Structures are given as structure tokens and as C-alpha cells.
Coordinates of C-alpha atoms in Angstrom, one line a residue:
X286 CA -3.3 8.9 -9.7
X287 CA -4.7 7.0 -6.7
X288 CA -1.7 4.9 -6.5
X289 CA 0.7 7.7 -6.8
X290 CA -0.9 9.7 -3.8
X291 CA -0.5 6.8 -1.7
X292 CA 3.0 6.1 -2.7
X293 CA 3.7 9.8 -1.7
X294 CA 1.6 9.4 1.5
X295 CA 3.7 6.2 2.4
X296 CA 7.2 9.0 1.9
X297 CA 5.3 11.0 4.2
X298 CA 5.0 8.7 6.8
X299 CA 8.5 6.5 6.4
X300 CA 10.8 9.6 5.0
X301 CA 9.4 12.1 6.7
X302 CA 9.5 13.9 3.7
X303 CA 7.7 18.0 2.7
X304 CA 8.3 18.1 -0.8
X305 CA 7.2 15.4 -4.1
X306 CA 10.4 16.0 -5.4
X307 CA 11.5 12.8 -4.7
X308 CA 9.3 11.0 -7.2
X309 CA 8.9 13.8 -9.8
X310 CA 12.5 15.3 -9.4
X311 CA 14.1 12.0 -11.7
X312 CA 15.7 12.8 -15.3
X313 CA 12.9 10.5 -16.5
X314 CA 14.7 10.1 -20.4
X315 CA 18.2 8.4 -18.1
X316 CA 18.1 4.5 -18.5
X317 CA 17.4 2.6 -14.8
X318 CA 21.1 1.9 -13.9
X319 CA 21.7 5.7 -14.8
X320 CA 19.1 6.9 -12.6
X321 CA 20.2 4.4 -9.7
X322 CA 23.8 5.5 -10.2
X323 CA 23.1 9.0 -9.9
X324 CA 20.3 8.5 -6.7
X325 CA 22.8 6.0 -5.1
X326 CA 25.7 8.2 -5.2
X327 CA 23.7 11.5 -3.5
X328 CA 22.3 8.6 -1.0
X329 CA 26.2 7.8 0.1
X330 CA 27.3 11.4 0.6
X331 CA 24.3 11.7 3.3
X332 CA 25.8 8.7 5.6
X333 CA 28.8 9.5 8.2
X334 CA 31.4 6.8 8.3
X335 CA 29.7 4.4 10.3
X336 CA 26.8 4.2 8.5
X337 CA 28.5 4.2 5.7
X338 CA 30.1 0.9 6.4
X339 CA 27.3 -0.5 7.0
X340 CA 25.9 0.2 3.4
X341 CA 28.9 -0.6 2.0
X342 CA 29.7 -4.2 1.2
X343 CA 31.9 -5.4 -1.7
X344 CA 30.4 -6.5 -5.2
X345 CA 31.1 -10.2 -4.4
X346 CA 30.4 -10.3 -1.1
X347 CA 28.0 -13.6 0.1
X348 CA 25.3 -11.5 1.5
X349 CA 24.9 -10.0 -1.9
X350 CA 22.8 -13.3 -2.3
X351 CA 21.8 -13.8 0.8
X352 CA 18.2 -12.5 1.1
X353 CA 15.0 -13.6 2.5
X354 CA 11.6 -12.1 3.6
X355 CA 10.6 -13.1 7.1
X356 CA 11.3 -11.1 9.7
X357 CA 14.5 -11.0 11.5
X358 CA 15.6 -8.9 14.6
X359 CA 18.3 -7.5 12.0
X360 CA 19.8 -8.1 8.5
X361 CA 22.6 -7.0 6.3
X362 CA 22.5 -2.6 5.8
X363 CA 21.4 -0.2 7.6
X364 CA 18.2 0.4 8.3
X365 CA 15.7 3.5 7.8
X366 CA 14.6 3.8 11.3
X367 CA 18.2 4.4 12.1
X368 CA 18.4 7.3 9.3
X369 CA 17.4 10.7 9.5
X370 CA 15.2 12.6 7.5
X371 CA 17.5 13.7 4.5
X372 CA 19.0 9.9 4.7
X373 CA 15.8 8.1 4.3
X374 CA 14.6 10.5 1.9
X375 CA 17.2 9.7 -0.1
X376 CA 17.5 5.9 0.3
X377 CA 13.2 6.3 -0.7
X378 CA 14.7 8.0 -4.0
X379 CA 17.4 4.9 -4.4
X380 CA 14.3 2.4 -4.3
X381 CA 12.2 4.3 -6.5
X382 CA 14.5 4.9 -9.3
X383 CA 14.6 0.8 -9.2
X384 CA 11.2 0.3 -9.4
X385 CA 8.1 1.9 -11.7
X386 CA 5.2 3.6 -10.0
X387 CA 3.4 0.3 -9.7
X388 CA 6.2 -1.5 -7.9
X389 CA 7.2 1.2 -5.7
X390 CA 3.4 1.7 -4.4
X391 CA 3.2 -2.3 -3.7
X392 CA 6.8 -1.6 -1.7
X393 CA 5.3 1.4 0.2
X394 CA 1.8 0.4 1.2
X395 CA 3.8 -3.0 2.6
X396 CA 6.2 -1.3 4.4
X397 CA 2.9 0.4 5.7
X398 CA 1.4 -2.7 6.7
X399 CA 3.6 -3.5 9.2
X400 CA 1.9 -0.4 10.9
X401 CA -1.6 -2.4 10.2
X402 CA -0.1 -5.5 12.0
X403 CA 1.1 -3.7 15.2
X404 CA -2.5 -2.7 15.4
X405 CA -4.1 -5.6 14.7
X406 CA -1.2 -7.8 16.8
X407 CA -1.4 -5.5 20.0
X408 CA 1.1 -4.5 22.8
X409 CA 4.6 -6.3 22.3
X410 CA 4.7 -6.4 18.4
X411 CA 6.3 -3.3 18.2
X412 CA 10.2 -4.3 18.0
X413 CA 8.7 -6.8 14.7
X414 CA 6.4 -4.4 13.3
X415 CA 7.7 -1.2 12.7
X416 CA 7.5 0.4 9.0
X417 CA 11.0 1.7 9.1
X418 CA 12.6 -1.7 9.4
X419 CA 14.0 -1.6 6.0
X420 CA 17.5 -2.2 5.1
X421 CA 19.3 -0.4 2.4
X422 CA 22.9 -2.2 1.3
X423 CA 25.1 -1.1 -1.8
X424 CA 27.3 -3.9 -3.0
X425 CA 30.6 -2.8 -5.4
X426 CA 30.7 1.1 -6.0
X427 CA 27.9 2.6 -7.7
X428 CA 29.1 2.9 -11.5
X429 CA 29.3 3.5 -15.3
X430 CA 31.4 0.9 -16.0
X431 CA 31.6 -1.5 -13.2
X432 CA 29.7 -4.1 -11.7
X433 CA 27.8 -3.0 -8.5
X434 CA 24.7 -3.7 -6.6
X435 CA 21.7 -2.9 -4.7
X436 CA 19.6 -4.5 -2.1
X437 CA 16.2 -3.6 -0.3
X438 CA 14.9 -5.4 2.0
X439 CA 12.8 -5.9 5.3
X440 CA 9.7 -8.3 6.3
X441 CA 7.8 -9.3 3.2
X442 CA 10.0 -7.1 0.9
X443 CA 13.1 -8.7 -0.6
X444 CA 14.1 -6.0 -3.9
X445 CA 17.4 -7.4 -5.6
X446 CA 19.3 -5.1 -8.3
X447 CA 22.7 -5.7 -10.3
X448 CA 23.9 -2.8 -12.9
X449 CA 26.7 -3.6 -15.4
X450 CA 28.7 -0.9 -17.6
X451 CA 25.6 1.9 -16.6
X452 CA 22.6 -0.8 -17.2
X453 CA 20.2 -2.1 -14.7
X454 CA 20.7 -6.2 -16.2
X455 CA 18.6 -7.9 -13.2
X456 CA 16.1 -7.1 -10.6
X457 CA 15.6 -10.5 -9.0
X458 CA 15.0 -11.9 -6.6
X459 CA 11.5 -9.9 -6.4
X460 CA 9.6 -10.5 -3.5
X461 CA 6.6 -8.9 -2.4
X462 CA 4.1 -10.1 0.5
X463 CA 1.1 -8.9 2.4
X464 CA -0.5 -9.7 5.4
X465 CA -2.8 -9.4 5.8
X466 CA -4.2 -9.8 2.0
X467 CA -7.2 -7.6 2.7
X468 CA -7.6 -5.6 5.4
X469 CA -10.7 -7.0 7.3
X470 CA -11.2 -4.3 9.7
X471 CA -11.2 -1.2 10.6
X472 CA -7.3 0.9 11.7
X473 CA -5.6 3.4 11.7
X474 CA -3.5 4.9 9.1
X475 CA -3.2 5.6 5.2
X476 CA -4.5 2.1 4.6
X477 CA -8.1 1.4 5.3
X478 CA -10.5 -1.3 5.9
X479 CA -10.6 -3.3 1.8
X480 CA -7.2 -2.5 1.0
X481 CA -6.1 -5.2 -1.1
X482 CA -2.1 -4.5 -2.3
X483 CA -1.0 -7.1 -4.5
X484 CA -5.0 -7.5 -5.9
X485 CA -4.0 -8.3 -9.8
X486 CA -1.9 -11.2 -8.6
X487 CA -4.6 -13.1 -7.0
X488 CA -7.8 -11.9 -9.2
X489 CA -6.2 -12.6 -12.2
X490 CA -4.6 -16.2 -11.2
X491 CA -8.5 -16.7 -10.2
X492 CA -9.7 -15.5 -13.1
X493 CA -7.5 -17.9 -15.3
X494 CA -7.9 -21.4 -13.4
X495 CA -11.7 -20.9 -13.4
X496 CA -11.9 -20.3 -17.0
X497 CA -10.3 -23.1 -17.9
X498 CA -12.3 -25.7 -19.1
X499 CA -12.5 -29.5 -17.2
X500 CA -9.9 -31.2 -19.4
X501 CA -7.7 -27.5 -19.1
X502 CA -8.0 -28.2 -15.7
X503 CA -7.3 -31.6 -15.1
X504 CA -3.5 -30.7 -17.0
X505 CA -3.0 -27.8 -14.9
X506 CA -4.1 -28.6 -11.4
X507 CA -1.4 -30.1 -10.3
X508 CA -2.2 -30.6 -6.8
X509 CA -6.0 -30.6 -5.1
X510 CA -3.9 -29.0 -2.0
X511 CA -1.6 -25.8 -2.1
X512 CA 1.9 -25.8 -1.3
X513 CA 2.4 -23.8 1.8
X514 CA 5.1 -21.8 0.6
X515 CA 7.0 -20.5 -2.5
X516 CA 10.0 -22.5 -3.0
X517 CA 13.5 -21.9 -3.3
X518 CA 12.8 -19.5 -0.8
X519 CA 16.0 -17.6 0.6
X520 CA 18.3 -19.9 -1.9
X521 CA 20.6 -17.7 -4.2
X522 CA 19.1 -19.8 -7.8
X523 CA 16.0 -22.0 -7.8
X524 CA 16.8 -25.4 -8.8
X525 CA 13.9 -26.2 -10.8
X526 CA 13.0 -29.2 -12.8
X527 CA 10.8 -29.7 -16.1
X528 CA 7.7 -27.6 -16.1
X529 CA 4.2 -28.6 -14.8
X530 CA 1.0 -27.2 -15.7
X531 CA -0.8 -26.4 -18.8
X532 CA 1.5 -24.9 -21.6
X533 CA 0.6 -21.5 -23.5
X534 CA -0.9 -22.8 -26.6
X535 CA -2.6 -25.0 -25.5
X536 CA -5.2 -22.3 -23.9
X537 CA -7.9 -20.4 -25.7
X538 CA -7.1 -16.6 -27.5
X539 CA -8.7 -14.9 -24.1
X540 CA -7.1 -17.3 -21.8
X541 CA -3.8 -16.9 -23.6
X542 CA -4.4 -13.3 -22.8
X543 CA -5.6 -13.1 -19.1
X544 CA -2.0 -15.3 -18.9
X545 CA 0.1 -12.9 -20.5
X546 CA -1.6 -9.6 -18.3
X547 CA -1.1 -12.2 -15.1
X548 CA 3.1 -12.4 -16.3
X549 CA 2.6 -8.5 -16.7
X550 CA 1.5 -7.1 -13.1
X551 CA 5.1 -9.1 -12.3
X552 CA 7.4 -7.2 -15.1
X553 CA 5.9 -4.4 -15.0
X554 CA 7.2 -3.7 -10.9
X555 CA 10.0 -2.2 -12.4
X556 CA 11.0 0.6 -14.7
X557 CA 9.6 0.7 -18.3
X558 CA 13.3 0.0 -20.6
X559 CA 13.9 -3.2 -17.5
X560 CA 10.2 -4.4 -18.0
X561 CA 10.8 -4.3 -22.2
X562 CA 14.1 -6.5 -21.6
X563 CA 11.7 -8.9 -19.7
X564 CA 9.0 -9.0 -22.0
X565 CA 11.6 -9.3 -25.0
X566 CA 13.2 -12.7 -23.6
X567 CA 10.2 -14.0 -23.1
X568 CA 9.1 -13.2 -26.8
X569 CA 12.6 -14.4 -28.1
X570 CA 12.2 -17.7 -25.9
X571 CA 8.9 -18.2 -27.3
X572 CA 5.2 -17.9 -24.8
X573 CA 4.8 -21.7 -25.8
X574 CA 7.2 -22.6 -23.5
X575 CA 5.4 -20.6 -21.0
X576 CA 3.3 -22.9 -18.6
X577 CA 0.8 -22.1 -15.8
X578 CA 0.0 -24.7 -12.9
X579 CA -2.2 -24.2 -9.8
X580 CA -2.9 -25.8 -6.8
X581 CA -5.5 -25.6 -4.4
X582 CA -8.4 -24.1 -4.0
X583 CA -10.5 -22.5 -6.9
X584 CA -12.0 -19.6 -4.8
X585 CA -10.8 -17.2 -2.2
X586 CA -10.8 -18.0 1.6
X587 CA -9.4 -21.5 1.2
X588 CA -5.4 -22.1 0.5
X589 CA -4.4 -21.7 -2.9
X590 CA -0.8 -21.7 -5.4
X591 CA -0.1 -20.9 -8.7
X592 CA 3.2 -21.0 -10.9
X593 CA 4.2 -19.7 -14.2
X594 CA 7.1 -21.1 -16.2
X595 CA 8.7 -20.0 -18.7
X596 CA 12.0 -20.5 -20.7
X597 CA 13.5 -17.9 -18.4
X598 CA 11.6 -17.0 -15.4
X599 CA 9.7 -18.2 -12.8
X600 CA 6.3 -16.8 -10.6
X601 CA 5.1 -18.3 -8.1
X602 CA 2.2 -17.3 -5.7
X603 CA 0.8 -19.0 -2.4
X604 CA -1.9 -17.7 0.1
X605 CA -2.3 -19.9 2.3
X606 CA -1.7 -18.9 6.1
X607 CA -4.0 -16.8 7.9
X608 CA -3.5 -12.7 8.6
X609 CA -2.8 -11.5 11.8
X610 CA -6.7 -11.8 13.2
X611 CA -7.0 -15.7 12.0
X612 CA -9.1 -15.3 8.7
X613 CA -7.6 -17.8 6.9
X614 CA -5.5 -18.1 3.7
X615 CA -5.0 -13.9 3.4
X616 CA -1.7 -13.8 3.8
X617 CA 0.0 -13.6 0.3
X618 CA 3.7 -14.1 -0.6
X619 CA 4.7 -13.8 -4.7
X620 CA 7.9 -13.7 -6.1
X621 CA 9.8 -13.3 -9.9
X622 CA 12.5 -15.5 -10.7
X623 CA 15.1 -15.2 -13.3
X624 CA 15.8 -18.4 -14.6
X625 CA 19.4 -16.8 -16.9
X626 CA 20.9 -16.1 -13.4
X627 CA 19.4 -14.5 -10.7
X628 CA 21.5 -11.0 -8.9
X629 CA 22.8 -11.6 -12.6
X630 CA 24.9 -14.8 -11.9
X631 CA 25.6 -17.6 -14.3
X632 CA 23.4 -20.9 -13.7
X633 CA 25.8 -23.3 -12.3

């Protein structure tokens, strides 16, 4: 319940919205791509023309693949800040109907904490910081039958959908970020002092490396330093090579399991039916292909990287840089991969 409050409180604040309608209002038995269709198409009839061109690109269109997380002075869309009420209220119900509870609160208390970071960064941050800049971009027509397209995105958010003949096939590239990692201090706001929004990725990751045993962690230590940032970041497919790390069976019953509960805070950001698809590959493609690798540090405070492989996805995590007031390495940035095809393309 906590995290549904706040995801409500974060409508509040971004939508300027009075009623919970918006979250509860959904025909919860409609398949994903049904519910986008439907939340997409009330979303359009809210825009005037020029807004509506900017929304509006077509299917195969190149910034349909062109997506990234850092912040930008624009991007392609149009953004919430430039929305009213009724529109952002409506392009909120878009991004929730794309996501399950757990992955629209992460999106909401980060678009939140760029409120935390004009605080903590001061006078002049306020053009870069501002919790309504997040853009909102239909590619194709929203459909039954055909292809089309949805995009959110701002700084530390990059939420990539493709539906095909009524069916929500991929949600990837999945970014999510925070910074800082933990708020440290005391602000202003629905997010207080300890607020911790993407806590399960980094507790569990620690969790696993460190009960590993020396020889465990000899295979899946790959590097006594962390990278310093995901890779592939901003690229349409990652190019990856063989997998590094230590594979699935060769961990214990309980490690094996804090592994698979790590893959599951990343499939379980969107809705229920997309999440089963992702857990089904992975059980068709077999968790012994699945590997984990780490690198860096083996405690918080102190840089530190993890990825899991699999046959057909890809997570990797980094926290490395320091937030906004200098603590160091509490600044997170985690993303979901799909190795069939990303913005559901073939792998070239």
C-alpha cells in the first residue's frame, strides 16, 4: 500500500490530478497493449494540433530508437511541463497502463527526484531539474492490428514500448536511475531523508556476491574495479559478446534463488501477462545459461557493477558516481535488455 500512496502522491504533484481514478479506473482483465491502446488513444484526443505533432512520429521513424537517460535541454515529444492538467493526467494513465505498480512507483518517485536535486543543487538548476521534464512520443497509430509505439522518457527514465496486432511484445530499453541513491539529508517534498528507490537492485546484488563462496567469487568477479557506466548505453541493440561471470548452476539452491528474485525486481516493472512472457523465455532458454558477474566493491559506499546474462536478456547495474552533495558511489543507473531485439527489432 505504501508504494501505491506514493505513486498517487507523485500524480498529485506531476498531474495535478483530484481523483485515483487514474490508477484504479483501468479494465484490469484487458491484456497490456489493450489497455495502452485504449489510454493512448483518450491521451491523443486531449492534444490541439501542435502538440499533436509533436507526439506523433511515424512507426519507423529513427528516433523511435534513439533514446538515452542524461539530461538534455530537450528531446523527441512533448513534454509534461508543457501539458495541462487533463493532458498530463492522461499521458500519467499512458505510462501506467505500461508499467505494474512496482515500475510505475520507481518512474514516479524519480521523476520526483529531480525536485530532490534542485534542492540539494541550489539556485540555477532549475531549467535541469524540473519533475515535469518528461517527454511522451507515440510512434505508428495506436492499434489492434498494427505496429505502433510508445516512448517515455526524461533524465534517468528511458521507458521503451512496441505493441503488435493488440499485444505489448517489448518493453525495452528499461532504464531507471537515481541520484541520489539514498537521500542523505533532510528536503522538502514527498520523499524524505532514507528514501532508497531502486533498494532491491542494489541489496540483493550485495546479498548474492557476498554469499558466494572464495572459489564462487574468484569466477564471478570479473574486475576488482567497477565499470563506470552501463554499456551500450544510448545504442539501439547491445553488441554483446560470450558471457562472463558465474553461470546458474553452478551456485548453491539459496544462491540460485537470491539470483532469480535479483532477475525478478527487473521483470516484474511491467504488467503481470508482459512479466510471464519474460519469465517464460527465460525458462524456455534454460536459467543455466543465465550468468551473474560483478565488479567492484563488495560493500556499499565504494563503486560497484553487476551483470546478468542470460540466453535472452541482459541487466546491468553500476553505482559508482557520487549524488548531488559528493557522497560517493550513490548515484545508481540499471537497465533491462532484450537480447531477441530490442523496441522489438530483429538482431542484425
Amino acid at each position: 500500500m505504501r508504494s501505491f500512496r506514493v505513486a498517487v502522491s507523485a500524480l498529485l504533484l506531476i498531474g495535478g490530478c483530484t481523483s485515483l481514478g487514474l490508477l484504479i479506473g483501468m479494465k484490469v482483465a484487458d491484456p497490456p497493449g489493450m489497455q495502452m491502446k485504449m489510454f493512448a488513444d483518450a491521451f491523443l484526443e486531449t492534444l490541439d494540433e501542435k502538440q499533436a505533432a509533436l507526439v506523433a512520429k511515424d512507426y519507423d521513424s529513427a528516433e523511435r530508437v534513439d533514446w538515452h537517460f542524461i539530461p538534455m535541454p530537450t528531446r523527441k515529444g512533448l513534454v509534461l511541463k508543457e501539458m495541462n492538467t487533463a493532458q498530463r493526467t492522461a499521458a500519467l494513465r499512458l505510462l501506467r497502463s505500461a508499467l505494474s505498480e512496482a515500475g510505475y512507483g520507481k518512474a514516479s518517485k524519480i521523476m520526483l527526484l529531480e525536485g530532490v536535486l534542485r534542492q540539494l543543487e541550489g539556485p540555477g538548476s532549475e531549467s535541469r531539474r524540473d519533475s515535469q521534464k518528461y517527454y511522451v512520443t507515440i510512434f505508428g497509430t495506436p492499434s489492434e492490428t498494427e505496429l505502433w509505439g510508445l516512448s517515455f522518457e526524461g533524465h534517468h527514465l528511458s521507458l521503451n514500448f512496441s505493441c503488435r496486432d493488440g499485444k505489448l511484445v517489448d518493453s525495452s530499453p528499461q532504464f531507471f536511475a537515481t541520484n541520489p541513491a539514498k537521500i542523505m539529508s533532510d528536503v522538502e517534498g514527498p520523499l524524505g531523508k532514507g528514501t532508497r528507490v531502486l533498494s532491491e537492485e542494489e541489496d540483493l546484488g550485495f546479498e548474492l556476491v557476498n554469499r558466494l563462496d572464495e572459489a564462487q567469487k574468484k569466477v564471478a568477479i570479473i574486475d576488482e574495479k567497477a565499470l563506470k557506466e552501463v554499456r551500450f548505453a544510448g545504442e539501439p541493440q547491445p553488441q554483446v559478446g560470450e558471457p562472463e561471470g558465474i553461470a546458474f548452476d553452478k551456485l548453491s539452491p539459496k544462491q540460485a534463488e537470491l539470483l532469480k528474485r535479483l532477475v525478478g525486481v527487473y521483470v516484474d516493472a511491467v504488467p503481470e501477462k508482459t512479466a510471464q512472457t519474460r519469465r517464460e523465455l527465460i525458462e524456455t532458454n534454460g536459467w543455466q545459461h543465465v550468468y551473474f558477474a560483478w565488479a567492484g566493491a563488495l560493500e556499499p559506499g565504494i563503486g560497484h557493477y553487476y551483470r546478468i546474462r542470460g540466453k535472452d536478456f541482459l541487466i546491468e547495474f553500476v553505482n559508482t558516481q557520487a549524488d548531488a552533495s559528493g557522497n560517493p558511489a550513490n548515484h545508481i543507473h540499471c537497465v533491462w535488455r532484450d537480447l531477441t531485439g530490442d523496441f522489438d527489432l530483429p538482431i542484425k
